[in-house]
mmCIF file of C-alpha atoms and ligand atoms in Angstrom:
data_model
loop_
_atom_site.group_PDB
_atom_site.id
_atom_site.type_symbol
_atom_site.label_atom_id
_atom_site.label_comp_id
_atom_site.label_asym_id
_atom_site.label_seq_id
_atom_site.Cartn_x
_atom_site.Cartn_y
_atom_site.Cartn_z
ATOM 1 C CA UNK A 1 109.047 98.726 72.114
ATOM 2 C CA UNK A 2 109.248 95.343 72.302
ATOM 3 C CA UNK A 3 106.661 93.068 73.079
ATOM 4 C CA UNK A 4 106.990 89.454 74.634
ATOM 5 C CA UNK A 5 104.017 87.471 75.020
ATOM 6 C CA UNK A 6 103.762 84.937 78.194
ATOM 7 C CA UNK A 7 100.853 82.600 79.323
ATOM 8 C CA UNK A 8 100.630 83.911 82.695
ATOM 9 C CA UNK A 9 102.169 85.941 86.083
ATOM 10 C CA UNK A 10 104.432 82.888 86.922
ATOM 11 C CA UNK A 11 105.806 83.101 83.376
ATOM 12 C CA UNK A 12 106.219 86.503 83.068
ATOM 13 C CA UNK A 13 107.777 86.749 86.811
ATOM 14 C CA UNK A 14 110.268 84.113 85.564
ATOM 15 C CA UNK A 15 111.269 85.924 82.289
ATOM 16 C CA UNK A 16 111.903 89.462 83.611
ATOM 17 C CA UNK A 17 114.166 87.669 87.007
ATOM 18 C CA UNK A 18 115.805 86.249 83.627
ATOM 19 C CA UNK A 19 116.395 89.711 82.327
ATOM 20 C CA UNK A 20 118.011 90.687 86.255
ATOM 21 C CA UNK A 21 120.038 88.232 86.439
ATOM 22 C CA UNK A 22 121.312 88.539 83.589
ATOM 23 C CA UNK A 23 122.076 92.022 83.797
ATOM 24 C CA UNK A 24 124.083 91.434 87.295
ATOM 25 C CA UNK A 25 125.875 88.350 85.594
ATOM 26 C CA UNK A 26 127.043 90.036 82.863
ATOM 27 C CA UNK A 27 127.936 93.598 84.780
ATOM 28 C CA UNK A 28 127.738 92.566 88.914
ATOM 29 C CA UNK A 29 127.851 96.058 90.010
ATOM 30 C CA UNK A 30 125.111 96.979 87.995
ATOM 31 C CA UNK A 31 122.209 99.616 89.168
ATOM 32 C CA UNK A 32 118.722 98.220 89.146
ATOM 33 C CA UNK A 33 116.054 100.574 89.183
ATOM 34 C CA UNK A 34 112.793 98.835 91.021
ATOM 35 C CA UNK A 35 109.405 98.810 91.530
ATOM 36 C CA UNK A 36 106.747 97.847 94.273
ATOM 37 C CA UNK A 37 103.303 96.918 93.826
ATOM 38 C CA UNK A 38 101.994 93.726 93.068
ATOM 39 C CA UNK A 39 103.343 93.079 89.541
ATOM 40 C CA UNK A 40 107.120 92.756 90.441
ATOM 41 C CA UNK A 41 106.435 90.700 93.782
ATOM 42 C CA UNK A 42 107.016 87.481 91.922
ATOM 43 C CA UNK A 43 110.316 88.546 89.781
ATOM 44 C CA UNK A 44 111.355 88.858 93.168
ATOM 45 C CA UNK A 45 110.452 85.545 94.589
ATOM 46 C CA UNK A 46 112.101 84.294 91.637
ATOM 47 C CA UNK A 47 115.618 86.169 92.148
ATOM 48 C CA UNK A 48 115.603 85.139 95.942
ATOM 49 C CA UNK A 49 115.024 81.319 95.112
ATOM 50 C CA UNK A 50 117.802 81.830 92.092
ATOM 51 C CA UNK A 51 119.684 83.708 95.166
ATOM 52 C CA UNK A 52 119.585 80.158 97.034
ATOM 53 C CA UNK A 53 119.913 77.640 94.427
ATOM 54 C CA UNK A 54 122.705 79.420 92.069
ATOM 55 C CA UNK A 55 124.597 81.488 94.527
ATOM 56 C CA UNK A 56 123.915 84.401 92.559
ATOM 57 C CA UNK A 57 125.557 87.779 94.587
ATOM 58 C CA UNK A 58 124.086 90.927 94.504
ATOM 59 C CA UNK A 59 126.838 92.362 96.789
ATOM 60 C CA UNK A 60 128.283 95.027 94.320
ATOM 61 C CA UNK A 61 124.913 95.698 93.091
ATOM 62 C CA UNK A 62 123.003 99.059 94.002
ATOM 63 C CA UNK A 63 118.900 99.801 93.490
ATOM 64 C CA UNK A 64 117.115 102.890 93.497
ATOM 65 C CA UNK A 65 113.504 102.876 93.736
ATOM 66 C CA UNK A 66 111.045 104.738 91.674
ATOM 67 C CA UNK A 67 109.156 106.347 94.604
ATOM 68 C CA UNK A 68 107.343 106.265 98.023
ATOM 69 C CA UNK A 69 104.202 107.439 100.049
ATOM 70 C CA UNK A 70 105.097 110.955 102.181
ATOM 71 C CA UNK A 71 104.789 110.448 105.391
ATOM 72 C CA UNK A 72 105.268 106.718 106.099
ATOM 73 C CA UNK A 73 108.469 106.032 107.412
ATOM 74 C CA UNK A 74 110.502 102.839 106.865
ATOM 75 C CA UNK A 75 109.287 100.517 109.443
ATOM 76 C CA UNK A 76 105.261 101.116 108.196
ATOM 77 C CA UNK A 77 104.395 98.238 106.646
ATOM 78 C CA UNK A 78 103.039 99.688 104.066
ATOM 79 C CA UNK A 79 106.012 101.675 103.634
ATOM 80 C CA UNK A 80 107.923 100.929 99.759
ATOM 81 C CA UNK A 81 111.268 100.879 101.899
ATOM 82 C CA UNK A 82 109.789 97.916 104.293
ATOM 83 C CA UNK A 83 108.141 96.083 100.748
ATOM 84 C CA UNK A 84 111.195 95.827 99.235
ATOM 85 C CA UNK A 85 112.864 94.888 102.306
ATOM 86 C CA UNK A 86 110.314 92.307 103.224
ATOM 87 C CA UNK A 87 110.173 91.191 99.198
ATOM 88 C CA UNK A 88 113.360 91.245 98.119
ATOM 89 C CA UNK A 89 116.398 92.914 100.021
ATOM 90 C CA UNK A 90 116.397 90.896 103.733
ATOM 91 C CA UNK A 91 116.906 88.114 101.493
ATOM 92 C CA UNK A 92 119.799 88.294 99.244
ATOM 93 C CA UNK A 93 123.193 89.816 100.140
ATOM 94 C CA UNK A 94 122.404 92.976 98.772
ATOM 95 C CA UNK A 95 124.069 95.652 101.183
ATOM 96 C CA UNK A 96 121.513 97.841 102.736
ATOM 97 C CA UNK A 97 123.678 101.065 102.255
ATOM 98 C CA UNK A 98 123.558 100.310 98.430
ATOM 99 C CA UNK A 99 119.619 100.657 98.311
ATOM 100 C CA UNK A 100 118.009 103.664 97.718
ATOM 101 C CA UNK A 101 114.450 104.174 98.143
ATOM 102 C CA UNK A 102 113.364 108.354 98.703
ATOM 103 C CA UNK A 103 112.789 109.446 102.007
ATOM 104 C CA UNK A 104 109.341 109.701 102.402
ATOM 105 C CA UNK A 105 109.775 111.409 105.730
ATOM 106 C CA UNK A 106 112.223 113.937 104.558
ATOM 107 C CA UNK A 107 111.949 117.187 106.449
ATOM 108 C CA UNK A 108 112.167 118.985 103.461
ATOM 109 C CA UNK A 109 110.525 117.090 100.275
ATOM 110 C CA UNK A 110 111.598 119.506 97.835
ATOM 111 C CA UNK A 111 115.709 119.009 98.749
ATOM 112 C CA UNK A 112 115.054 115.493 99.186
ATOM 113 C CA UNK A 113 113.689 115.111 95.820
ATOM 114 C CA UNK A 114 116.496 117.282 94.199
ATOM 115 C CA UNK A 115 119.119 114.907 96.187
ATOM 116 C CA UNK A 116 116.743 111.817 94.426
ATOM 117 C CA UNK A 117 116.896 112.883 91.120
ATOM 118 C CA UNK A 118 121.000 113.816 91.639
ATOM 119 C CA UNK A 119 121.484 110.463 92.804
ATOM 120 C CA UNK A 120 119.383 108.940 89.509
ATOM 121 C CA UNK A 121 121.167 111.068 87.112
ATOM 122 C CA UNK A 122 124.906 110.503 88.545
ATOM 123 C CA UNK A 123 124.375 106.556 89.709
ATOM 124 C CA UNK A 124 123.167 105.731 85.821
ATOM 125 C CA UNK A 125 120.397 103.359 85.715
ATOM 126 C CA UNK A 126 120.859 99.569 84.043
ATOM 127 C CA UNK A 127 117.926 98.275 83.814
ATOM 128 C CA UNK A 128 114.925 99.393 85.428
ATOM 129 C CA UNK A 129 111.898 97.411 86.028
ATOM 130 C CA UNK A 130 108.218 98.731 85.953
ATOM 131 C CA UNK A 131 104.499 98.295 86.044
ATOM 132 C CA UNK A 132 101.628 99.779 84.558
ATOM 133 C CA UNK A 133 99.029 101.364 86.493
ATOM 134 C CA UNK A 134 95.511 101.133 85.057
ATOM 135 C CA UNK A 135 95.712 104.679 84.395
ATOM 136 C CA UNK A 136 99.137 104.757 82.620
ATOM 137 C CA UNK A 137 100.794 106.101 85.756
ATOM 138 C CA UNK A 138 104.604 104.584 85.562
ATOM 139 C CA UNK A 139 106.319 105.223 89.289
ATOM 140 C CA UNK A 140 103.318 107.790 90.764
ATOM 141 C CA UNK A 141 103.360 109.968 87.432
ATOM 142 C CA UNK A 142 99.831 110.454 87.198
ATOM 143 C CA UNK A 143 97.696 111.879 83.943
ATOM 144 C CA UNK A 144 98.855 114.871 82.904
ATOM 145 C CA UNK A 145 102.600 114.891 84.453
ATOM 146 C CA UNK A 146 105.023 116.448 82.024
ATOM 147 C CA UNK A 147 107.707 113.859 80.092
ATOM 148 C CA UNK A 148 110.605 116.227 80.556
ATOM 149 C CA UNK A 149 109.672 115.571 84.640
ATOM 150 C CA UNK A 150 112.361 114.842 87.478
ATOM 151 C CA UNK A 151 111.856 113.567 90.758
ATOM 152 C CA UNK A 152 109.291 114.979 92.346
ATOM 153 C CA UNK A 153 105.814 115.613 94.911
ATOM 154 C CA UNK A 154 102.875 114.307 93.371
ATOM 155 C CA UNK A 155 98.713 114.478 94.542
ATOM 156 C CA UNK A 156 97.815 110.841 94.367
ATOM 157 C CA UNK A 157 94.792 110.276 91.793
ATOM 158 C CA UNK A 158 91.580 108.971 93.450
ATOM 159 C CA UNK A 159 92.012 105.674 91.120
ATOM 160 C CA UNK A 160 95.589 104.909 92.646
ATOM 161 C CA UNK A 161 94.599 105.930 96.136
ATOM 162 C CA UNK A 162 91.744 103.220 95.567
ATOM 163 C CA UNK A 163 93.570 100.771 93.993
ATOM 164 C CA UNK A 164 96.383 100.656 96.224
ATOM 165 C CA UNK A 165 93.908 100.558 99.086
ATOM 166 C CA UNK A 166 93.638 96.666 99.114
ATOM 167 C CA UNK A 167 97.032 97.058 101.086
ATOM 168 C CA UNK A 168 95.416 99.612 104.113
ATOM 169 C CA UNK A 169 92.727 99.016 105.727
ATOM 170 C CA UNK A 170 90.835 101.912 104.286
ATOM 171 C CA UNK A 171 91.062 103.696 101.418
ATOM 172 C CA UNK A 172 91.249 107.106 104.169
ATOM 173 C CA UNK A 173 94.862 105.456 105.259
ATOM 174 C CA UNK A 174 96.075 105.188 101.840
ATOM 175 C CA UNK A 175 98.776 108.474 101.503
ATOM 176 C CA UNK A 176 97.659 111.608 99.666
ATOM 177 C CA UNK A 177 101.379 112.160 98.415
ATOM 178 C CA UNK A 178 104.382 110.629 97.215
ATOM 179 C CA UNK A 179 107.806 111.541 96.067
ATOM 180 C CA UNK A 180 108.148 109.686 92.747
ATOM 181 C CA UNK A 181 110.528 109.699 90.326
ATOM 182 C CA UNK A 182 109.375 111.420 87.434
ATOM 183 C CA UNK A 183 109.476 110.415 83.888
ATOM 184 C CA UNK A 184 112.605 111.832 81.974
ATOM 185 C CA UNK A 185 114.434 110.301 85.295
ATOM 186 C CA UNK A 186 113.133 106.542 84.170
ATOM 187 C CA UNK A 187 114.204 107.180 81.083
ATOM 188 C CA UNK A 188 117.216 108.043 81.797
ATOM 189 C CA UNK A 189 117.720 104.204 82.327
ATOM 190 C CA UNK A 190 120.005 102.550 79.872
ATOM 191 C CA UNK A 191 117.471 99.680 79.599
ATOM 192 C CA UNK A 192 113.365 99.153 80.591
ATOM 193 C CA UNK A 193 111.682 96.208 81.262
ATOM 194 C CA UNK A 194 107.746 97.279 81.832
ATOM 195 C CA UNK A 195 105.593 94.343 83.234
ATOM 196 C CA UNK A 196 101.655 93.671 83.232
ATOM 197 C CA UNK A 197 99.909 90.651 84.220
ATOM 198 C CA UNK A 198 95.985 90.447 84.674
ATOM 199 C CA UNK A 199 92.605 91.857 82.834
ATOM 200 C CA UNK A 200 93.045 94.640 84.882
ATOM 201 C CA UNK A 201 95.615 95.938 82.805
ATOM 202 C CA UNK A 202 94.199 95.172 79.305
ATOM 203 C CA UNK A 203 92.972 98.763 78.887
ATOM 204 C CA UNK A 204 96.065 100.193 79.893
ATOM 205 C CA UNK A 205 98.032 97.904 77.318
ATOM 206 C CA UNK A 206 95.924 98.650 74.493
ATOM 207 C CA UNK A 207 95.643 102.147 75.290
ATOM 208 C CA UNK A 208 99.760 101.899 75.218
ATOM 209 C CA UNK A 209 100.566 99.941 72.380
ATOM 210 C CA UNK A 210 98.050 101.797 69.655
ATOM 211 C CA UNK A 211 97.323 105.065 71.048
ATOM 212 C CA UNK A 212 99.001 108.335 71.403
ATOM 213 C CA UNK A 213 102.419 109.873 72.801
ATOM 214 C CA UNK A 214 101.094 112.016 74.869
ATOM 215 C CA UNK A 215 100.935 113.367 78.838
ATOM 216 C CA UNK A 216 97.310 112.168 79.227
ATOM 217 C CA UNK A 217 99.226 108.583 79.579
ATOM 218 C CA UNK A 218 102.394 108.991 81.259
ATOM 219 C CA UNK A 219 103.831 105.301 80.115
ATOM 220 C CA UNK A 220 103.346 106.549 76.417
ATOM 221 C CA UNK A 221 106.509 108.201 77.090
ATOM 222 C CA UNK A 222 108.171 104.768 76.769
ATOM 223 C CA UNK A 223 107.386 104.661 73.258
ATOM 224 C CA UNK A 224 110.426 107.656 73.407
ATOM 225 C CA UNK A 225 113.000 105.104 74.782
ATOM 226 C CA UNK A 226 115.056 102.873 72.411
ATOM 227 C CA UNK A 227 115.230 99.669 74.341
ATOM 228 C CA UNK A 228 111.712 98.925 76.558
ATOM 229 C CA UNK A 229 110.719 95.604 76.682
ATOM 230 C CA UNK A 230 107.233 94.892 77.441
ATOM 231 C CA UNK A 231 106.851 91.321 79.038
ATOM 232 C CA UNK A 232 102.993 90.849 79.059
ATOM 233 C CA UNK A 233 100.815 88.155 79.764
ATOM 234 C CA UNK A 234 97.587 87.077 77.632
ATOM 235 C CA UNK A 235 95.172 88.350 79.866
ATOM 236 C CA UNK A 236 96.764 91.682 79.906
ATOM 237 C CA UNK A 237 97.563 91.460 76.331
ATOM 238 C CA UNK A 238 93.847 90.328 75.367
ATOM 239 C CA UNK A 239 92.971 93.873 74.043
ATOM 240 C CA UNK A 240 96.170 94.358 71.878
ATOM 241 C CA UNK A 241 95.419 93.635 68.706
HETATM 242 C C1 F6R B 301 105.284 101.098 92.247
HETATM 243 C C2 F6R B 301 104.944 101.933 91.113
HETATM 244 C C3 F6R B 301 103.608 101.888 90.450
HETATM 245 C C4 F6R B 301 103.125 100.481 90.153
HETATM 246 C C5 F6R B 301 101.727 100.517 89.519
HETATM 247 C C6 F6R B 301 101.186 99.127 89.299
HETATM 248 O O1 F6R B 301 106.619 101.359 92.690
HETATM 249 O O2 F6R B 301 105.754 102.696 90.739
HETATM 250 O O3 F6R B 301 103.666 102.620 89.260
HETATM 251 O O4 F6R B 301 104.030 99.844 89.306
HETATM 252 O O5 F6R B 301 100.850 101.212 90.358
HETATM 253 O O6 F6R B 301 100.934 98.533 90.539
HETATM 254 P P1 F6R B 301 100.606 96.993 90.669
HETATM 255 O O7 F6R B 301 101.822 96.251 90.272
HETATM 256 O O8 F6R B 301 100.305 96.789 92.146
HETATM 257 O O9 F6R B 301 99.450 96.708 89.781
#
């Protein structure tokens, strides 16, 4: 894995829209695999403002999204489908019928997720971004989930249920369950760029760069893939020795 060092969220939000733009200038109907959360919210500030300024066009490009809450359907604001269309999609020219984020109201989870992980495995992933959460989880694969994993249903861990909570109004509103993809679908992806930006994450980090490839930290399995690119800043870094 590579590592790349950065001062702070701006810069590392700058580098990896660097990386995506990149990858859609060089291949325009490339697949990006994305995330929601906090971490990525300023990569894509950055590609919407490069959007405006340079013209860039994702029209030919297609996204899939690592995962989403059961049981919140696109227009909940808390929703990943209305993030990323409130973040990023409403304002580039992506087409809406080339973004893929899993049903989280599916009727039936279990089809929807084997439909998911189809879709992952026939689409081929370019580049897929990430973030860390401050248990290892990478999409919602929590502690424990097996690498060989596809798409799947997963019990949210307390931690993420609490740390996500800052975006509910209580942590009792926060989903019990998502449909995530699971890890041997992200690393399926031809390349990985994993971000972290905070203190928050300097456990995770150093917990990820020196300790073991194992379940017990699901974004150890990263260590597995031959072309991850960590793009960290200091804070989160500060633990790494
Ligand atoms: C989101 C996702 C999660 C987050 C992780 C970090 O689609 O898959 O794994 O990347 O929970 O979240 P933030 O960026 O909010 O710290």
């Amino acid at each position: 894995m590579k590592v790349v060092a950065v001062r702070d969220y701006q810069e590392m939000s700058d580098l990896a829209a660097k990386y995506i733009i990149q990858q859609v200038k060089k291949k325009p109907s490339s697949v990006l695999g994305l995330a929601t959360g906090s971490t990525p919210k300023g990569t894509y500030q950055k590609l919407i403002e490069d959007a405006e300024k340079n013209g860039t066009s994702y029209a030919q490009v297609r996204t899939i999204n690592l995962d989403e809450y059961v049981g919140l359907g696109q227009d909940h604001p808390q929703s990943y489908r209305y993030f990323m269309k409130a973040n990023l999609f409403n304002h580039i020219d992506i087409l809406k019928k080339n973004t893929y984020v899993p049903n989280g109201k599916a009727f039936n989870l279990d089809e929807e997720c084997q439909c998911y992980e189809q879709l992952v495995r026939s689409i081929g992933v370019d580049l897929q971004l990430l973030g860390i959460g401050v248990n290892g989880h990478i999409g919602f694969n929590e502690p424990g989930t097996p690498f060989h994993s596809s798409t799947h249903i997963v019990k949210l861990a307390d931690s993420t249920r609490k740390a996500n909570s800052r975006f509910f109004e209580t942590v009792e509103e926060v989903p019990k369950s998502a449909i995530t993809m699971g890890i041997d679908s992200i690393l399926q992806s031809k390349e990985i760029v994993l971000l972290a930006s905070g203190s928050k994450k300097a456990d995770a980090l150093q917990k990820l760069v020196s300790g073991k490839t194992e379940d017990k930290f699901p974004a150890s399995a990263l260590k597995l893939h031959p072309n991850v690119t960590l793009i960290a800043d200091y804070e989160a870094l500060a633990k790494v020795p």
